[in-house]
Amino acid sequence: MDPSAQQIREMLTKPLALGEAVLLAGVSVREALILEKCDISSCDFSGAVFSSPVVFHNVTFTGLSWFKACVFKAGAEFSGSTFSNDARFDGSVVHDEFRLVRSELLGASDFSSCVFHGRTIMDNSTFCGSLSLEGADFHGETSLRMVECLGGLWSENTLFADAINISGMDVHGRTWLRNLRLGDQQSSGTRQEFGDMINSYGYQWT
């Protein structure tokens, strides 16, 4: 039997010994899962299905934060949060708005092969490790305004089907934009114009 939202909150906020993690892979969460202003233990939600809103607001993920291949049916909010280790969202599907505003991600951030059906907002966030958007599809409006990538940006085969705002985006290290697609325009010139809007402090491949 899958745990309730309250049971999950209790598991996530309980201190764990070094090397332990809350294993919630494949769970089905029907209620809204809301946590604010607290420390979150290492957690693995790989393959979980969230039928109601997911809110991790102003929290600190103290260890692993794995949301690989999850389905967010009602959107997800991770704004104001700190990820102390790698943040794994690769292969996830978000059916409503995804927000990661004013957050700090200290490890690698993996959004490869994600599908975002609603708006995606990551404004004013700092990615201290690499940020991977490889193969991700953004079907709604997307904003990466004032984002800082200290470990490079990998965005090969990424689709931005709707409006994209990257004003003030800084990338330190490698900026990889090969085969990036903007709506129906897929010319290399379009990718070059996209790259020109990024403040790159390193090599850039378009």
CSV table of C-alpha atoms in Angstrom, one decimal:
chain,number,residue,atom,x,y,z
A,1,MET,CA,0.0,0.0,0.0
A,2,ASP,CA,1.4,3.4,-1.0
A,3,PRO,CA,2.1,5.8,1.9
A,4,SER,CA,-0.1,8.9,2.4
A,5,ALA,CA,1.2,12.4,1.9
A,6,GLN,CA,1.4,12.9,5.7
A,7,GLN,CA,3.4,9.7,6.0
A,8,ILE,CA,5.8,10.8,3.3
A,9,ARG,CA,6.3,14.2,5.0
A,10,GLU,CA,7.2,12.4,8.2
A,11,MET,CA,9.7,10.1,6.5
A,12,LEU,CA,11.3,13.0,4.6
A,13,THR,CA,11.8,15.2,7.7
A,14,LYS,CA,13.2,12.4,9.9
A,15,PRO,CA,17.0,12.6,10.3
A,16,LEU,CA,18.8,9.7,8.7
A,17,ALA,CA,22.2,8.2,9.2
A,18,LEU,CA,24.9,8.9,6.7
A,19,GLY,CA,24.4,6.7,3.6
A,20,GLU,CA,20.7,6.0,4.2
A,21,ALA,CA,17.9,7.3,2.0
A,22,VAL,CA,14.1,7.4,2.0
A,23,LEU,CA,13.2,4.9,-0.7
A,24,LEU,CA,9.9,5.9,-2.4
A,25,ALA,CA,10.6,4.7,-5.9
A,26,GLY,CA,7.4,3.9,-7.9
A,27,VAL,CA,4.9,5.2,-5.3
A,28,SER,CA,1.6,6.7,-6.3
A,29,VAL,CA,0.8,9.9,-4.4
A,30,ARG,CA,-2.8,11.0,-4.8
A,31,GLU,CA,-2.9,13.8,-2.3
A,32,ALA,CA,-1.0,17.1,-2.5
A,33,LEU,CA,2.5,16.8,-1.1
A,34,ILE,CA,3.6,20.1,0.5
A,35,LEU,CA,6.8,20.7,2.5
A,36,GLU,CA,8.0,24.2,3.4
A,37,LYS,CA,11.0,25.6,5.3
A,38,CYS,CA,12.5,22.3,6.5
A,39,ASP,CA,15.4,19.9,5.9
A,40,ILE,CA,14.7,16.9,3.6
A,41,SER,CA,16.5,13.7,4.0
A,42,SER,CA,18.1,11.8,1.1
A,43,CYS,CA,15.2,10.6,-1.1
A,44,ASP,CA,14.6,8.5,-4.2
A,45,PHE,CA,11.2,9.1,-5.9
A,46,SER,CA,12.2,7.4,-9.2
A,47,GLY,CA,9.2,6.4,-11.2
A,48,ALA,CA,6.7,8.0,-8.7
A,49,VAL,CA,3.4,9.3,-10.0
A,50,PHE,CA,2.0,12.5,-8.3
A,51,SER,CA,-1.7,13.1,-9.1
A,52,SER,CA,-1.9,16.3,-7.1
A,53,PRO,CA,0.4,19.3,-6.7
A,54,VAL,CA,3.9,18.8,-5.4
A,55,VAL,CA,5.4,21.7,-3.4
A,56,PHE,CA,8.9,21.7,-1.9
A,57,HIS,CA,9.2,25.4,-1.0
A,58,ASN,CA,12.3,26.9,0.7
A,59,VAL,CA,13.5,23.5,1.7
A,60,THR,CA,17.0,22.0,1.9
A,61,PHE,CA,17.6,18.6,0.3
A,62,THR,CA,20.5,17.4,2.5
A,63,GLY,CA,21.5,14.5,0.3
A,64,LEU,CA,20.2,12.7,-2.7
A,65,SER,CA,17.2,14.2,-4.5
A,66,TRP,CA,16.1,11.8,-7.2
A,67,PHE,CA,12.9,12.4,-9.1
A,68,LYS,CA,13.9,10.4,-12.1
A,69,ALA,CA,11.1,9.3,-14.5
A,70,CYS,CA,8.4,10.8,-12.4
A,71,VAL,CA,5.0,11.9,-13.6
A,72,PHE,CA,3.8,15.2,-12.2
A,73,LYS,CA,0.1,15.4,-13.2
A,74,ALA,CA,-0.6,18.7,-11.4
A,75,GLY,CA,2.6,20.6,-11.6
A,76,ALA,CA,5.6,20.9,-9.3
A,77,GLU,CA,7.2,23.7,-7.2
A,78,PHE,CA,10.8,23.6,-5.9
A,79,SER,CA,11.4,27.4,-5.6
A,80,GLY,CA,13.7,28.8,-3.0
A,81,SER,CA,15.2,25.4,-2.3
A,82,THR,CA,18.8,24.2,-1.9
A,83,PHE,CA,19.9,20.9,-3.4
A,84,SER,CA,23.0,19.8,-1.5
A,85,ASN,CA,23.8,16.9,-3.9
A,86,ASP,CA,22.8,15.9,-7.5
A,87,ALA,CA,19.3,16.8,-8.5
A,88,ARG,CA,17.9,14.1,-10.8
A,89,PHE,CA,14.7,14.8,-12.8
A,90,ASP,CA,15.8,13.0,-16.0
A,91,GLY,CA,13.0,11.3,-17.9
A,92,SER,CA,10.2,13.0,-15.9
A,93,VAL,CA,6.9,14.3,-17.4
A,94,VAL,CA,5.3,17.5,-16.0
A,95,HIS,CA,1.7,18.1,-17.1
A,96,ASP,CA,1.3,21.5,-15.5
A,97,GLU,CA,3.6,24.3,-14.4
A,98,PHE,CA,7.1,23.6,-13.2
A,99,ARG,CA,8.8,26.2,-11.0
A,100,LEU,CA,12.4,26.2,-9.8
A,101,VAL,CA,12.9,29.9,-8.9
A,102,ARG,CA,15.7,31.4,-6.8
A,103,SER,CA,17.0,28.0,-6.0
A,104,GLU,CA,20.6,26.8,-5.5
A,105,LEU,CA,21.7,23.4,-6.9
A,106,LEU,CA,25.2,22.4,-5.6
A,107,GLY,CA,25.6,19.2,-7.6
A,108,ALA,CA,24.8,18.2,-11.1
A,109,SER,CA,21.3,19.0,-12.3
A,110,ASP,CA,19.8,16.5,-14.8
A,111,PHE,CA,16.7,17.3,-16.7
A,112,SER,CA,17.6,15.2,-19.8
A,113,SER,CA,14.7,13.7,-21.7
A,114,CYS,CA,12.1,15.5,-19.6
A,115,VAL,CA,8.8,16.6,-21.1
A,116,PHE,CA,7.3,19.8,-19.9
A,117,HIS,CA,3.7,20.4,-21.1
A,118,GLY,CA,3.1,23.6,-19.1
A,119,ARG,CA,5.1,26.7,-18.3
A,120,THR,CA,8.6,26.1,-17.0
A,121,ILE,CA,10.2,28.8,-14.8
A,122,MET,CA,13.8,28.5,-13.4
A,123,ASP,CA,14.5,32.3,-13.0
A,124,ASN,CA,17.3,33.5,-10.8
A,125,SER,CA,18.5,30.0,-9.9
A,126,THR,CA,22.2,29.0,-9.6
A,127,PHE,CA,23.4,25.6,-11.0
A,128,CYS,CA,26.8,25.0,-9.4
A,129,GLY,CA,27.4,21.8,-11.2
A,130,SER,CA,26.5,21.0,-14.8
A,131,LEU,CA,23.0,21.6,-16.1
A,132,SER,CA,21.7,19.0,-18.6
A,133,LEU,CA,18.7,19.7,-20.8
A,134,GLU,CA,19.7,17.1,-23.3
A,135,GLY,CA,16.7,15.8,-25.3
A,136,ALA,CA,14.2,17.7,-23.1
A,137,ASP,CA,11.0,19.0,-24.7
A,138,PHE,CA,9.6,22.3,-23.4
A,139,HIS,CA,6.1,22.7,-24.9
A,140,GLY,CA,5.0,25.7,-22.8
A,141,GLU,CA,6.6,29.0,-22.2
A,142,THR,CA,10.0,28.7,-20.7
A,143,SER,CA,12.0,31.2,-18.7
A,144,LEU,CA,15.7,30.8,-17.7
A,145,ARG,CA,16.1,34.5,-16.9
A,146,MET,CA,19.1,35.5,-14.8
A,147,VAL,CA,20.1,31.8,-14.4
A,148,GLU,CA,23.8,31.1,-13.6
A,149,CYS,CA,25.4,27.9,-14.7
A,150,LEU,CA,28.8,27.5,-13.1
A,151,GLY,CA,29.4,24.0,-14.5
A,152,GLY,CA,28.4,24.4,-18.1
A,153,LEU,CA,25.2,23.8,-20.0
A,154,TRP,CA,24.4,20.7,-22.1
A,155,SER,CA,21.4,21.3,-24.4
A,156,GLU,CA,21.7,19.0,-27.3
A,157,ASN,CA,18.5,18.0,-29.1
A,158,THR,CA,16.5,20.2,-26.8
A,159,LEU,CA,13.1,21.5,-28.0
A,160,PHE,CA,11.7,24.9,-27.0
A,161,ALA,CA,8.4,24.8,-28.8
A,162,ASP,CA,7.0,28.0,-27.3
A,163,ALA,CA,8.5,31.4,-26.2
A,164,ILE,CA,11.9,31.1,-24.4
A,165,ASN,CA,13.4,33.9,-22.2
A,166,ILE,CA,17.1,33.5,-21.4
A,167,SER,CA,17.9,37.2,-20.7
A,168,GLY,CA,20.8,37.6,-18.3
A,169,MET,CA,21.8,33.9,-18.5
A,170,ASP,CA,25.5,33.3,-17.6
A,171,VAL,CA,27.2,30.0,-18.5
A,172,HIS,CA,30.7,29.3,-17.2
A,173,GLY,CA,32.5,26.5,-19.0
A,174,ARG,CA,31.1,24.5,-22.0
A,175,THR,CA,27.9,25.7,-23.7
A,176,TRP,CA,26.6,22.9,-25.9
A,177,LEU,CA,23.6,23.8,-28.2
A,178,ARG,CA,24.0,21.2,-31.0
A,179,ASN,CA,20.7,20.4,-32.7
A,180,LEU,CA,18.7,22.7,-30.4
A,181,ARG,CA,15.3,23.4,-31.8
A,182,LEU,CA,13.2,26.6,-31.4
A,183,GLY,CA,9.6,25.9,-32.5
A,184,ASP,CA,9.5,25.1,-36.2
A,185,GLN,CA,12.7,26.9,-36.9
A,186,GLN,CA,15.6,24.5,-36.8
A,187,SER,CA,18.3,26.3,-38.8
A,188,SER,CA,21.9,26.6,-37.5
A,189,GLY,CA,21.4,30.4,-37.7
A,190,THR,CA,18.5,30.2,-35.2
A,191,ARG,CA,20.7,28.2,-32.8
A,192,GLN,CA,23.5,30.8,-33.2
A,193,GLU,CA,21.1,33.6,-32.4
A,194,PHE,CA,20.0,31.7,-29.3
A,195,GLY,CA,23.6,31.2,-28.3
A,196,ASP,CA,24.4,34.8,-28.8
A,197,MET,CA,21.8,35.7,-26.1
A,198,ILE,CA,23.8,33.7,-23.5
A,199,ASN,CA,26.7,35.2,-21.7
A,200,SER,CA,29.2,32.4,-22.2
A,201,TYR,CA,32.5,32.4,-20.3
A,202,GLY,CA,34.0,29.4,-22.1
A,203,TYR,CA,33.6,27.5,-25.4
A,204,GLN,CA,30.2,27.3,-27.1
A,205,TRP,CA,29.1,24.8,-29.7
A,206,THR,CA,26.0,25.5,-31.8
